[in-house]
């Protein structure tokens, strides 16, 4: 582990377009960005930030008619950078103080992320209160995508374990909200 001082630089552009026609609303938000770490005393001195999403987009459409509304939205982004391990020699100093041998920082990218969600709700007036009932589905297509990846040594320190954090799969949900 190294204790070094560096900086972080971000360049980007973000845009939101939105249009409403009577009961229908559509919107899209997209961004382009370049996020780099800079450490003069490290090699390489410049490399991508762990949270860089070079392109991201969220798009949605919703329709509302009196007490009823329905919406459909999608989210897409490029995979985040991560640092892979050296496949040939994944562990160094195996007999004394073993550690993982990593490749160049953040030169690999996780897979592209894409998810579609939908929801519908209905509102009922009760005296001066309101009851909203609804249902939603997250990740309609049940796409499983890695959001993060990291490595650790097993208990014997003789093998590297790959840990991958994936997005949530197909998830139905029902809800009731009471406003008083």
mmCIF file with all atom_site columns, C-alpha atoms in Angstrom:
data_model
loop_
_atom_site.group_PDB
_atom_site.id
_atom_site.type_symbol
_atom_site.label_atom_id
_atom_site.label_alt_id
_atom_site.label_comp_id
_atom_site.label_asym_id
_atom_site.label_entity_id
_atom_site.label_seq_id
_atom_site.pdbx_PDB_ins_code
_atom_site.Cartn_x
_atom_site.Cartn_y
_atom_site.Cartn_z
_atom_site.occupancy
_atom_site.B_iso_or_equiv
_atom_site.pdbx_formal_charge
_atom_site.auth_seq_id
_atom_site.auth_comp_id
_atom_site.auth_asym_id
_atom_site.auth_atom_id
_atom_site.pdbx_PDB_model_num
ATOM 1   C CA . UNK A 1 1   ? 0.000   0.000   0.000   1.00 0.00 ? 1   UNK A CA 1
ATOM 2   C CA . UNK A 1 2   ? 1.289   3.466   -0.849  1.00 0.00 ? 2   UNK A CA 1
ATOM 3   C CA . UNK A 1 3   ? 0.603   6.772   0.882   1.00 0.00 ? 3   UNK A CA 1
ATOM 4   C CA . UNK A 1 4   ? 0.802   9.362   -1.898  1.00 0.00 ? 4   UNK A CA 1
ATOM 5   C CA . UNK A 1 5   ? -0.874  12.679  -2.588  1.00 0.00 ? 5   UNK A CA 1
ATOM 6   C CA . UNK A 1 6   ? -2.637  13.331  -5.851  1.00 0.00 ? 6   UNK A CA 1
ATOM 7   C CA . UNK A 1 7   ? -5.509  15.104  -7.509  1.00 0.00 ? 7   UNK A CA 1
ATOM 8   C CA . UNK A 1 8   ? -8.754  14.329  -9.263  1.00 0.00 ? 8   UNK A CA 1
ATOM 9   C CA . UNK A 1 9   ? -9.985  15.969  -12.472 1.00 0.00 ? 9   UNK A CA 1
ATOM 10  C CA . UNK A 1 10  ? -13.417 15.688  -14.082 1.00 0.00 ? 10  UNK A CA 1
ATOM 11  C CA . UNK A 1 11  ? -14.562 16.994  -17.440 1.00 0.00 ? 11  UNK A CA 1
ATOM 12  C CA . UNK A 1 12  ? -18.046 16.408  -18.686 1.00 0.00 ? 12  UNK A CA 1
ATOM 13  C CA . UNK A 1 13  ? -21.300 17.441  -20.173 1.00 0.00 ? 13  UNK A CA 1
ATOM 14  C CA . UNK A 1 14  ? -24.823 16.648  -19.023 1.00 0.00 ? 14  UNK A CA 1
ATOM 15  C CA . UNK A 1 15  ? -28.104 17.360  -20.761 1.00 0.00 ? 15  UNK A CA 1
ATOM 16  C CA . UNK A 1 16  ? -31.768 16.952  -19.796 1.00 0.00 ? 16  UNK A CA 1
ATOM 17  C CA . UNK A 1 17  ? -34.509 17.095  -22.416 1.00 0.00 ? 17  UNK A CA 1
ATOM 18  C CA . UNK A 1 18  ? -38.110 17.005  -21.283 1.00 0.00 ? 18  UNK A CA 1
ATOM 19  C CA . UNK A 1 19  ? -41.442 17.500  -23.059 1.00 0.00 ? 19  UNK A CA 1
ATOM 20  C CA . UNK A 1 20  ? -45.029 17.348  -21.848 1.00 0.00 ? 20  UNK A CA 1
ATOM 21  C CA . UNK A 1 21  ? -48.149 17.016  -24.017 1.00 0.00 ? 21  UNK A CA 1
ATOM 22  C CA . UNK A 1 22  ? -51.378 17.098  -22.036 1.00 0.00 ? 22  UNK A CA 1
ATOM 23  C CA . UNK A 1 23  ? -51.193 13.837  -20.008 1.00 0.00 ? 23  UNK A CA 1
ATOM 24  C CA . UNK A 1 24  ? -47.984 12.462  -21.524 1.00 0.00 ? 24  UNK A CA 1
ATOM 25  C CA . UNK A 1 25  ? -44.471 13.365  -20.412 1.00 0.00 ? 25  UNK A CA 1
ATOM 26  C CA . UNK A 1 26  ? -41.207 12.119  -21.886 1.00 0.00 ? 26  UNK A CA 1
ATOM 27  C CA . UNK A 1 27  ? -37.674 12.881  -20.770 1.00 0.00 ? 27  UNK A CA 1
ATOM 28  C CA . UNK A 1 28  ? -34.115 11.839  -21.383 1.00 0.00 ? 28  UNK A CA 1
ATOM 29  C CA . UNK A 1 29  ? -30.964 12.681  -19.498 1.00 0.00 ? 29  UNK A CA 1
ATOM 30  C CA . UNK A 1 30  ? -27.524 11.870  -20.806 1.00 0.00 ? 30  UNK A CA 1
ATOM 31  C CA . UNK A 1 31  ? -23.997 12.663  -19.782 1.00 0.00 ? 31  UNK A CA 1
ATOM 32  C CA . UNK A 1 32  ? -20.477 12.303  -21.086 1.00 0.00 ? 32  UNK A CA 1
ATOM 33  C CA . UNK A 1 33  ? -17.581 12.509  -18.673 1.00 0.00 ? 33  UNK A CA 1
ATOM 34  C CA . UNK A 1 34  ? -13.869 11.934  -18.254 1.00 0.00 ? 34  UNK A CA 1
ATOM 35  C CA . UNK A 1 35  ? -12.717 11.415  -14.655 1.00 0.00 ? 35  UNK A CA 1
ATOM 36  C CA . UNK A 1 36  ? -9.030  10.919  -13.924 1.00 0.00 ? 36  UNK A CA 1
ATOM 37  C CA . UNK A 1 37  ? -6.782  10.497  -10.925 1.00 0.00 ? 37  UNK A CA 1
ATOM 38  C CA . UNK A 1 38  ? -3.356  12.152  -11.127 1.00 0.00 ? 38  UNK A CA 1
ATOM 39  C CA . UNK A 1 39  ? -0.494  11.009  -8.897  1.00 0.00 ? 39  UNK A CA 1
ATOM 40  C CA . UNK A 1 40  ? 2.897   12.428  -9.936  1.00 0.00 ? 40  UNK A CA 1
ATOM 41  C CA . UNK A 1 41  ? 4.880   9.918   -7.843  1.00 0.00 ? 41  UNK A CA 1
ATOM 42  C CA . UNK A 1 42  ? 2.970   6.852   -9.099  1.00 0.00 ? 42  UNK A CA 1
ATOM 43  C CA . UNK A 1 43  ? 3.193   4.917   -12.367 1.00 0.00 ? 43  UNK A CA 1
ATOM 44  C CA . UNK A 1 44  ? 1.092   5.428   -14.361 1.00 0.00 ? 44  UNK A CA 1
ATOM 45  C CA . UNK A 1 45  ? 0.617   8.949   -13.067 1.00 0.00 ? 45  UNK A CA 1
ATOM 46  C CA . UNK A 1 46  ? -2.825  9.415   -14.680 1.00 0.00 ? 46  UNK A CA 1
ATOM 47  C CA . UNK A 1 47  ? -5.566  6.758   -14.757 1.00 0.00 ? 47  UNK A CA 1
ATOM 48  C CA . UNK A 1 48  ? -9.399  6.629   -14.735 1.00 0.00 ? 48  UNK A CA 1
ATOM 49  C CA . UNK A 1 49  ? -11.325 7.231   -11.513 1.00 0.00 ? 49  UNK A CA 1
ATOM 50  C CA . UNK A 1 50  ? -13.118 4.211   -10.009 1.00 0.00 ? 50  UNK A CA 1
ATOM 51  C CA . UNK A 1 51  ? -16.532 5.831   -10.476 1.00 0.00 ? 51  UNK A CA 1
ATOM 52  C CA . UNK A 1 52  ? -16.129 7.053   -14.048 1.00 0.00 ? 52  UNK A CA 1
ATOM 53  C CA . UNK A 1 53  ? -19.145 6.446   -16.254 1.00 0.00 ? 53  UNK A CA 1
ATOM 54  C CA . UNK A 1 54  ? -17.982 7.821   -19.577 1.00 0.00 ? 54  UNK A CA 1
ATOM 55  C CA . UNK A 1 55  ? -21.528 7.701   -20.996 1.00 0.00 ? 55  UNK A CA 1
ATOM 56  C CA . UNK A 1 56  ? -24.807 7.456   -19.081 1.00 0.00 ? 56  UNK A CA 1
ATOM 57  C CA . UNK A 1 57  ? -28.433 7.778   -20.139 1.00 0.00 ? 57  UNK A CA 1
ATOM 58  C CA . UNK A 1 58  ? -31.774 7.623   -18.366 1.00 0.00 ? 58  UNK A CA 1
ATOM 59  C CA . UNK A 1 59  ? -34.975 7.868   -20.406 1.00 0.00 ? 59  UNK A CA 1
ATOM 60  C CA . UNK A 1 60  ? -38.598 7.680   -19.370 1.00 0.00 ? 60  UNK A CA 1
ATOM 61  C CA . UNK A 1 61  ? -42.182 8.141   -20.415 1.00 0.00 ? 61  UNK A CA 1
ATOM 62  C CA . UNK A 1 62  ? -45.198 8.605   -18.167 1.00 0.00 ? 62  UNK A CA 1
ATOM 63  C CA . UNK A 1 63  ? -48.921 8.968   -18.730 1.00 0.00 ? 63  UNK A CA 1
ATOM 64  C CA . UNK A 1 64  ? -51.416 10.337  -16.234 1.00 0.00 ? 64  UNK A CA 1
ATOM 65  C CA . UNK A 1 65  ? -55.210 10.295  -16.580 1.00 0.00 ? 65  UNK A CA 1
ATOM 66  C CA . UNK A 1 66  ? -57.134 11.633  -13.595 1.00 0.00 ? 66  UNK A CA 1
ATOM 67  C CA . UNK A 1 67  ? -56.244 9.337   -10.660 1.00 0.00 ? 67  UNK A CA 1
ATOM 68  C CA . UNK A 1 68  ? -54.298 6.801   -12.740 1.00 0.00 ? 68  UNK A CA 1
ATOM 69  C CA . UNK A 1 69  ? -50.644 7.013   -13.829 1.00 0.00 ? 69  UNK A CA 1
ATOM 70  C CA . UNK A 1 70  ? -48.242 4.643   -15.538 1.00 0.00 ? 70  UNK A CA 1
ATOM 71  C CA . UNK A 1 71  ? -44.565 5.028   -16.336 1.00 0.00 ? 71  UNK A CA 1
ATOM 72  C CA . UNK A 1 72  ? -41.732 3.200   -18.050 1.00 0.00 ? 72  UNK A CA 1
ATOM 73  C CA . UNK A 1 73  ? -38.072 4.152   -17.683 1.00 0.00 ? 73  UNK A CA 1
ATOM 74  C CA . UNK A 1 74  ? -34.662 2.814   -18.641 1.00 0.00 ? 74  UNK A CA 1
ATOM 75  C CA . UNK A 1 75  ? -31.143 3.371   -17.393 1.00 0.00 ? 75  UNK A CA 1
ATOM 76  C CA . UNK A 1 76  ? -27.964 2.698   -19.358 1.00 0.00 ? 76  UNK A CA 1
ATOM 77  C CA . UNK A 1 77  ? -24.304 3.384   -18.643 1.00 0.00 ? 77  UNK A CA 1
ATOM 78  C CA . UNK A 1 78  ? -20.872 2.215   -19.639 1.00 0.00 ? 78  UNK A CA 1
ATOM 79  C CA . UNK A 1 79  ? -19.111 -0.078  -17.212 1.00 0.00 ? 79  UNK A CA 1
ATOM 80  C CA . UNK A 1 80  ? -16.988 1.406   -14.444 1.00 0.00 ? 80  UNK A CA 1
ATOM 81  C CA . UNK A 1 81  ? -13.219 1.027   -14.575 1.00 0.00 ? 81  UNK A CA 1
ATOM 82  C CA . UNK A 1 82  ? -11.601 -1.545  -12.326 1.00 0.00 ? 82  UNK A CA 1
ATOM 83  C CA . UNK A 1 83  ? -8.126  -2.941  -11.741 1.00 0.00 ? 83  UNK A CA 1
ATOM 84  C CA . UNK A 1 84  ? -7.746  -6.552  -12.811 1.00 0.00 ? 84  UNK A CA 1
ATOM 85  C CA . UNK A 1 85  ? -5.244  -9.002  -11.337 1.00 0.00 ? 85  UNK A CA 1
ATOM 86  C CA . UNK A 1 86  ? -2.244  -10.525 -13.050 1.00 0.00 ? 86  UNK A CA 1
ATOM 87  C CA . UNK A 1 87  ? -3.595  -13.885 -14.266 1.00 0.00 ? 87  UNK A CA 1
ATOM 88  C CA . UNK A 1 88  ? -0.116  -15.446 -14.690 1.00 0.00 ? 88  UNK A CA 1
ATOM 89  C CA . UNK A 1 89  ? 1.126   -14.591 -11.178 1.00 0.00 ? 89  UNK A CA 1
ATOM 90  C CA . UNK A 1 90  ? -1.885  -13.489 -9.131  1.00 0.00 ? 90  UNK A CA 1
ATOM 91  C CA . UNK A 1 91  ? -0.108  -13.765 -5.747  1.00 0.00 ? 91  UNK A CA 1
ATOM 92  C CA . UNK A 1 92  ? 3.338   -12.455 -4.859  1.00 0.00 ? 92  UNK A CA 1
ATOM 93  C CA . UNK A 1 93  ? 5.353   -13.250 -1.727  1.00 0.00 ? 93  UNK A CA 1
ATOM 94  C CA . UNK A 1 94  ? 3.236   -16.371 -1.242  1.00 0.00 ? 94  UNK A CA 1
ATOM 95  C CA . UNK A 1 95  ? 5.466   -17.745 1.571   1.00 0.00 ? 95  UNK A CA 1
ATOM 96  C CA . UNK A 1 96  ? 5.856   -14.508 3.534   1.00 0.00 ? 96  UNK A CA 1
ATOM 97  C CA . UNK A 1 97  ? 3.308   -11.673 3.593   1.00 0.00 ? 97  UNK A CA 1
ATOM 98  C CA . UNK A 1 98  ? 1.343   -12.761 0.473   1.00 0.00 ? 98  UNK A CA 1
ATOM 99  C CA . UNK A 1 99  ? -0.432  -10.094 -1.550  1.00 0.00 ? 99  UNK A CA 1
ATOM 100 C CA . UNK A 1 100 ? -2.346  -9.800  -4.798  1.00 0.00 ? 100 UNK A CA 1
ATOM 101 C CA . UNK A 1 101 ? -0.443  -8.668  -7.890  1.00 0.00 ? 101 UNK A CA 1
ATOM 102 C CA . UNK A 1 102 ? -2.625  -6.169  -9.732  1.00 0.00 ? 102 UNK A CA 1
ATOM 103 C CA . UNK A 1 103 ? -2.325  -4.967  -13.321 1.00 0.00 ? 103 UNK A CA 1
ATOM 104 C CA . UNK A 1 104 ? -2.238  -1.281  -14.322 1.00 0.00 ? 104 UNK A CA 1
ATOM 105 C CA . UNK A 1 105 ? -4.895  0.674   -12.315 1.00 0.00 ? 105 UNK A CA 1
ATOM 106 C CA . UNK A 1 106 ? -8.386  0.910   -13.781 1.00 0.00 ? 106 UNK A CA 1
ATOM 107 C CA . UNK A 1 107 ? -7.509  -0.213  -17.306 1.00 0.00 ? 107 UNK A CA 1
ATOM 108 C CA . UNK A 1 108 ? -10.418 -2.677  -17.539 1.00 0.00 ? 108 UNK A CA 1
ATOM 109 C CA . UNK A 1 109 ? -14.126 -1.840  -17.611 1.00 0.00 ? 109 UNK A CA 1
ATOM 110 C CA . UNK A 1 110 ? -17.071 -3.731  -16.190 1.00 0.00 ? 110 UNK A CA 1
ATOM 111 C CA . UNK A 1 111 ? -19.851 -4.681  -18.649 1.00 0.00 ? 111 UNK A CA 1
ATOM 112 C CA . UNK A 1 112 ? -22.391 -2.148  -19.909 1.00 0.00 ? 112 UNK A CA 1
ATOM 113 C CA . UNK A 1 113 ? -25.335 -1.672  -17.547 1.00 0.00 ? 113 UNK A CA 1
ATOM 114 C CA . UNK A 1 114 ? -28.929 -1.554  -18.840 1.00 0.00 ? 114 UNK A CA 1
ATOM 115 C CA . UNK A 1 115 ? -32.146 -1.815  -16.864 1.00 0.00 ? 115 UNK A CA 1
ATOM 116 C CA . UNK A 1 116 ? -35.849 -1.135  -17.572 1.00 0.00 ? 116 UNK A CA 1
ATOM 117 C CA . UNK A 1 117 ? -38.386 -0.377  -14.823 1.00 0.00 ? 117 UNK A CA 1
ATOM 118 C CA . UNK A 1 118 ? -42.160 0.196   -14.876 1.00 0.00 ? 118 UNK A CA 1
ATOM 119 C CA . UNK A 1 119 ? -44.770 1.376   -12.413 1.00 0.00 ? 119 UNK A CA 1
ATOM 120 C CA . UNK A 1 120 ? -48.478 2.126   -12.232 1.00 0.00 ? 120 UNK A CA 1
ATOM 121 C CA . UNK A 1 121 ? -50.599 3.660   -9.494  1.00 0.00 ? 121 UNK A CA 1
ATOM 122 C CA . UNK A 1 122 ? -54.156 4.710   -8.755  1.00 0.00 ? 122 UNK A CA 1
ATOM 123 C CA . UNK A 1 123 ? -55.247 7.383   -6.257  1.00 0.00 ? 123 UNK A CA 1
ATOM 124 C CA . UNK A 1 124 ? -58.500 7.346   -4.305  1.00 0.00 ? 124 UNK A CA 1
ATOM 125 C CA . UNK A 1 125 ? -59.838 10.325  -2.331  1.00 0.00 ? 125 UNK A CA 1
ATOM 126 C CA . UNK A 1 126 ? -61.148 9.482   1.130   1.00 0.00 ? 126 UNK A CA 1
ATOM 127 C CA . UNK A 1 127 ? -62.729 12.533  2.789   1.00 0.00 ? 127 UNK A CA 1
ATOM 128 C CA . UNK A 1 128 ? -59.823 15.012  2.919   1.00 0.00 ? 128 UNK A CA 1
ATOM 129 C CA . UNK A 1 129 ? -57.181 12.275  2.607   1.00 0.00 ? 129 UNK A CA 1
ATOM 130 C CA . UNK A 1 130 ? -55.794 10.333  -0.313  1.00 0.00 ? 130 UNK A CA 1
ATOM 131 C CA . UNK A 1 131 ? -54.864 6.671   -0.719  1.00 0.00 ? 131 UNK A CA 1
ATOM 132 C CA . UNK A 1 132 ? -52.438 5.777   -3.509  1.00 0.00 ? 132 UNK A CA 1
ATOM 133 C CA . UNK A 1 133 ? -52.184 2.100   -4.509  1.00 0.00 ? 133 UNK A CA 1
ATOM 134 C CA . UNK A 1 134 ? -49.659 0.847   -7.005  1.00 0.00 ? 134 UNK A CA 1
ATOM 135 C CA . UNK A 1 135 ? -47.304 -1.726  -8.352  1.00 0.00 ? 135 UNK A CA 1
ATOM 136 C CA . UNK A 1 136 ? -43.880 -1.572  -9.930  1.00 0.00 ? 136 UNK A CA 1
ATOM 137 C CA . UNK A 1 137 ? -41.363 -3.867  -11.529 1.00 0.00 ? 137 UNK A CA 1
ATOM 138 C CA . UNK A 1 138 ? -37.660 -3.168  -11.306 1.00 0.00 ? 138 UNK A CA 1
ATOM 139 C CA . UNK A 1 139 ? -35.410 -4.750  -13.918 1.00 0.00 ? 139 UNK A CA 1
ATOM 140 C CA . UNK A 1 140 ? -38.179 -6.075  -16.179 1.00 0.00 ? 140 UNK A CA 1
ATOM 141 C CA . UNK A 1 141 ? -35.746 -8.079  -18.343 1.00 0.00 ? 141 UNK A CA 1
ATOM 142 C CA . UNK A 1 142 ? -33.894 -9.516  -15.320 1.00 0.00 ? 142 UNK A CA 1
ATOM 143 C CA . UNK A 1 143 ? -30.545 -8.366  -16.695 1.00 0.00 ? 143 UNK A CA 1
ATOM 144 C CA . UNK A 1 144 ? -27.686 -9.217  -14.335 1.00 0.00 ? 144 UNK A CA 1
ATOM 145 C CA . UNK A 1 145 ? -24.781 -6.820  -14.625 1.00 0.00 ? 145 UNK A CA 1
ATOM 146 C CA . UNK A 1 146 ? -21.661 -6.369  -12.501 1.00 0.00 ? 146 UNK A CA 1
ATOM 147 C CA . UNK A 1 147 ? -21.614 -2.999  -10.726 1.00 0.00 ? 147 UNK A CA 1
ATOM 148 C CA . UNK A 1 148 ? -18.306 -3.529  -8.943  1.00 0.00 ? 148 UNK A CA 1
ATOM 149 C CA . UNK A 1 149 ? -15.525 -6.096  -8.808  1.00 0.00 ? 149 UNK A CA 1
ATOM 150 C CA . UNK A 1 150 ? -12.806 -6.601  -6.231  1.00 0.00 ? 150 UNK A CA 1
ATOM 151 C CA . UNK A 1 151 ? -10.391 -9.298  -5.097  1.00 0.00 ? 151 UNK A CA 1
ATOM 152 C CA . UNK A 1 152 ? -9.203  -10.796 -1.841  1.00 0.00 ? 152 UNK A CA 1
ATOM 153 C CA . UNK A 1 153 ? -7.023  -13.672 -0.729  1.00 0.00 ? 153 UNK A CA 1
ATOM 154 C CA . UNK A 1 154 ? -8.700  -16.788 0.643   1.00 0.00 ? 154 UNK A CA 1
ATOM 155 C CA . UNK A 1 155 ? -8.085  -17.833 4.273   1.00 0.00 ? 155 UNK A CA 1
ATOM 156 C CA . UNK A 1 156 ? -4.963  -19.841 3.327   1.00 0.00 ? 156 UNK A CA 1
ATOM 157 C CA . UNK A 1 157 ? -3.646  -16.919 1.236   1.00 0.00 ? 157 UNK A CA 1
ATOM 158 C CA . UNK A 1 158 ? -2.930  -19.327 -1.621  1.00 0.00 ? 158 UNK A CA 1
ATOM 159 C CA . UNK A 1 159 ? -5.751  -18.315 -3.986  1.00 0.00 ? 159 UNK A CA 1
ATOM 160 C CA . UNK A 1 160 ? -7.423  -15.083 -5.083  1.00 0.00 ? 160 UNK A CA 1
ATOM 161 C CA . UNK A 1 161 ? -11.187 -14.824 -4.683  1.00 0.00 ? 161 UNK A CA 1
ATOM 162 C CA . UNK A 1 162 ? -13.082 -12.617 -7.125  1.00 0.00 ? 162 UNK A CA 1
ATOM 163 C CA . UNK A 1 163 ? -16.006 -10.745 -5.597  1.00 0.00 ? 163 UNK A CA 1
ATOM 164 C CA . UNK A 1 164 ? -18.569 -9.238  -7.933  1.00 0.00 ? 164 UNK A CA 1
ATOM 165 C CA . UNK A 1 165 ? -21.448 -7.007  -6.862  1.00 0.00 ? 165 UNK A CA 1
ATOM 166 C CA . UNK A 1 166 ? -24.370 -7.340  -9.303  1.00 0.00 ? 166 UNK A CA 1
ATOM 167 C CA . UNK A 1 167 ? -27.496 -5.256  -9.705  1.00 0.00 ? 167 UNK A CA 1
ATOM 168 C CA . UNK A 1 168 ? -30.771 -6.503  -8.310  1.00 0.00 ? 168 UNK A CA 1
ATOM 169 C CA . UNK A 1 169 ? -32.702 -8.871  -10.602 1.00 0.00 ? 169 UNK A CA 1
ATOM 170 C CA . UNK A 1 170 ? -36.377 -8.840  -11.586 1.00 0.00 ? 170 UNK A CA 1
ATOM 171 C CA . UNK A 1 171 ? -38.161 -7.320  -8.585  1.00 0.00 ? 171 UNK A CA 1
ATOM 172 C CA . UNK A 1 172 ? -41.955 -6.847  -8.395  1.00 0.00 ? 172 UNK A CA 1
ATOM 173 C CA . UNK A 1 173 ? -43.274 -4.480  -5.751  1.00 0.00 ? 173 UNK A CA 1
ATOM 174 C CA . UNK A 1 174 ? -46.695 -3.357  -4.533  1.00 0.00 ? 174 UNK A CA 1
ATOM 175 C CA . UNK A 1 175 ? -47.265 -0.291  -2.432  1.00 0.00 ? 175 UNK A CA 1
ATOM 176 C CA . UNK A 1 176 ? -49.915 1.716   -0.633  1.00 0.00 ? 176 UNK A CA 1
ATOM 177 C CA . UNK A 1 177 ? -49.407 5.309   0.485   1.00 0.00 ? 177 UNK A CA 1
ATOM 178 C CA . UNK A 1 178 ? -51.875 7.174   2.654   1.00 0.00 ? 178 UNK A CA 1
ATOM 179 C CA . UNK A 1 179 ? -51.755 10.982  2.642   1.00 0.00 ? 179 UNK A CA 1
ATOM 180 C CA . UNK A 1 180 ? -53.617 12.716  5.477   1.00 0.00 ? 180 UNK A CA 1
#
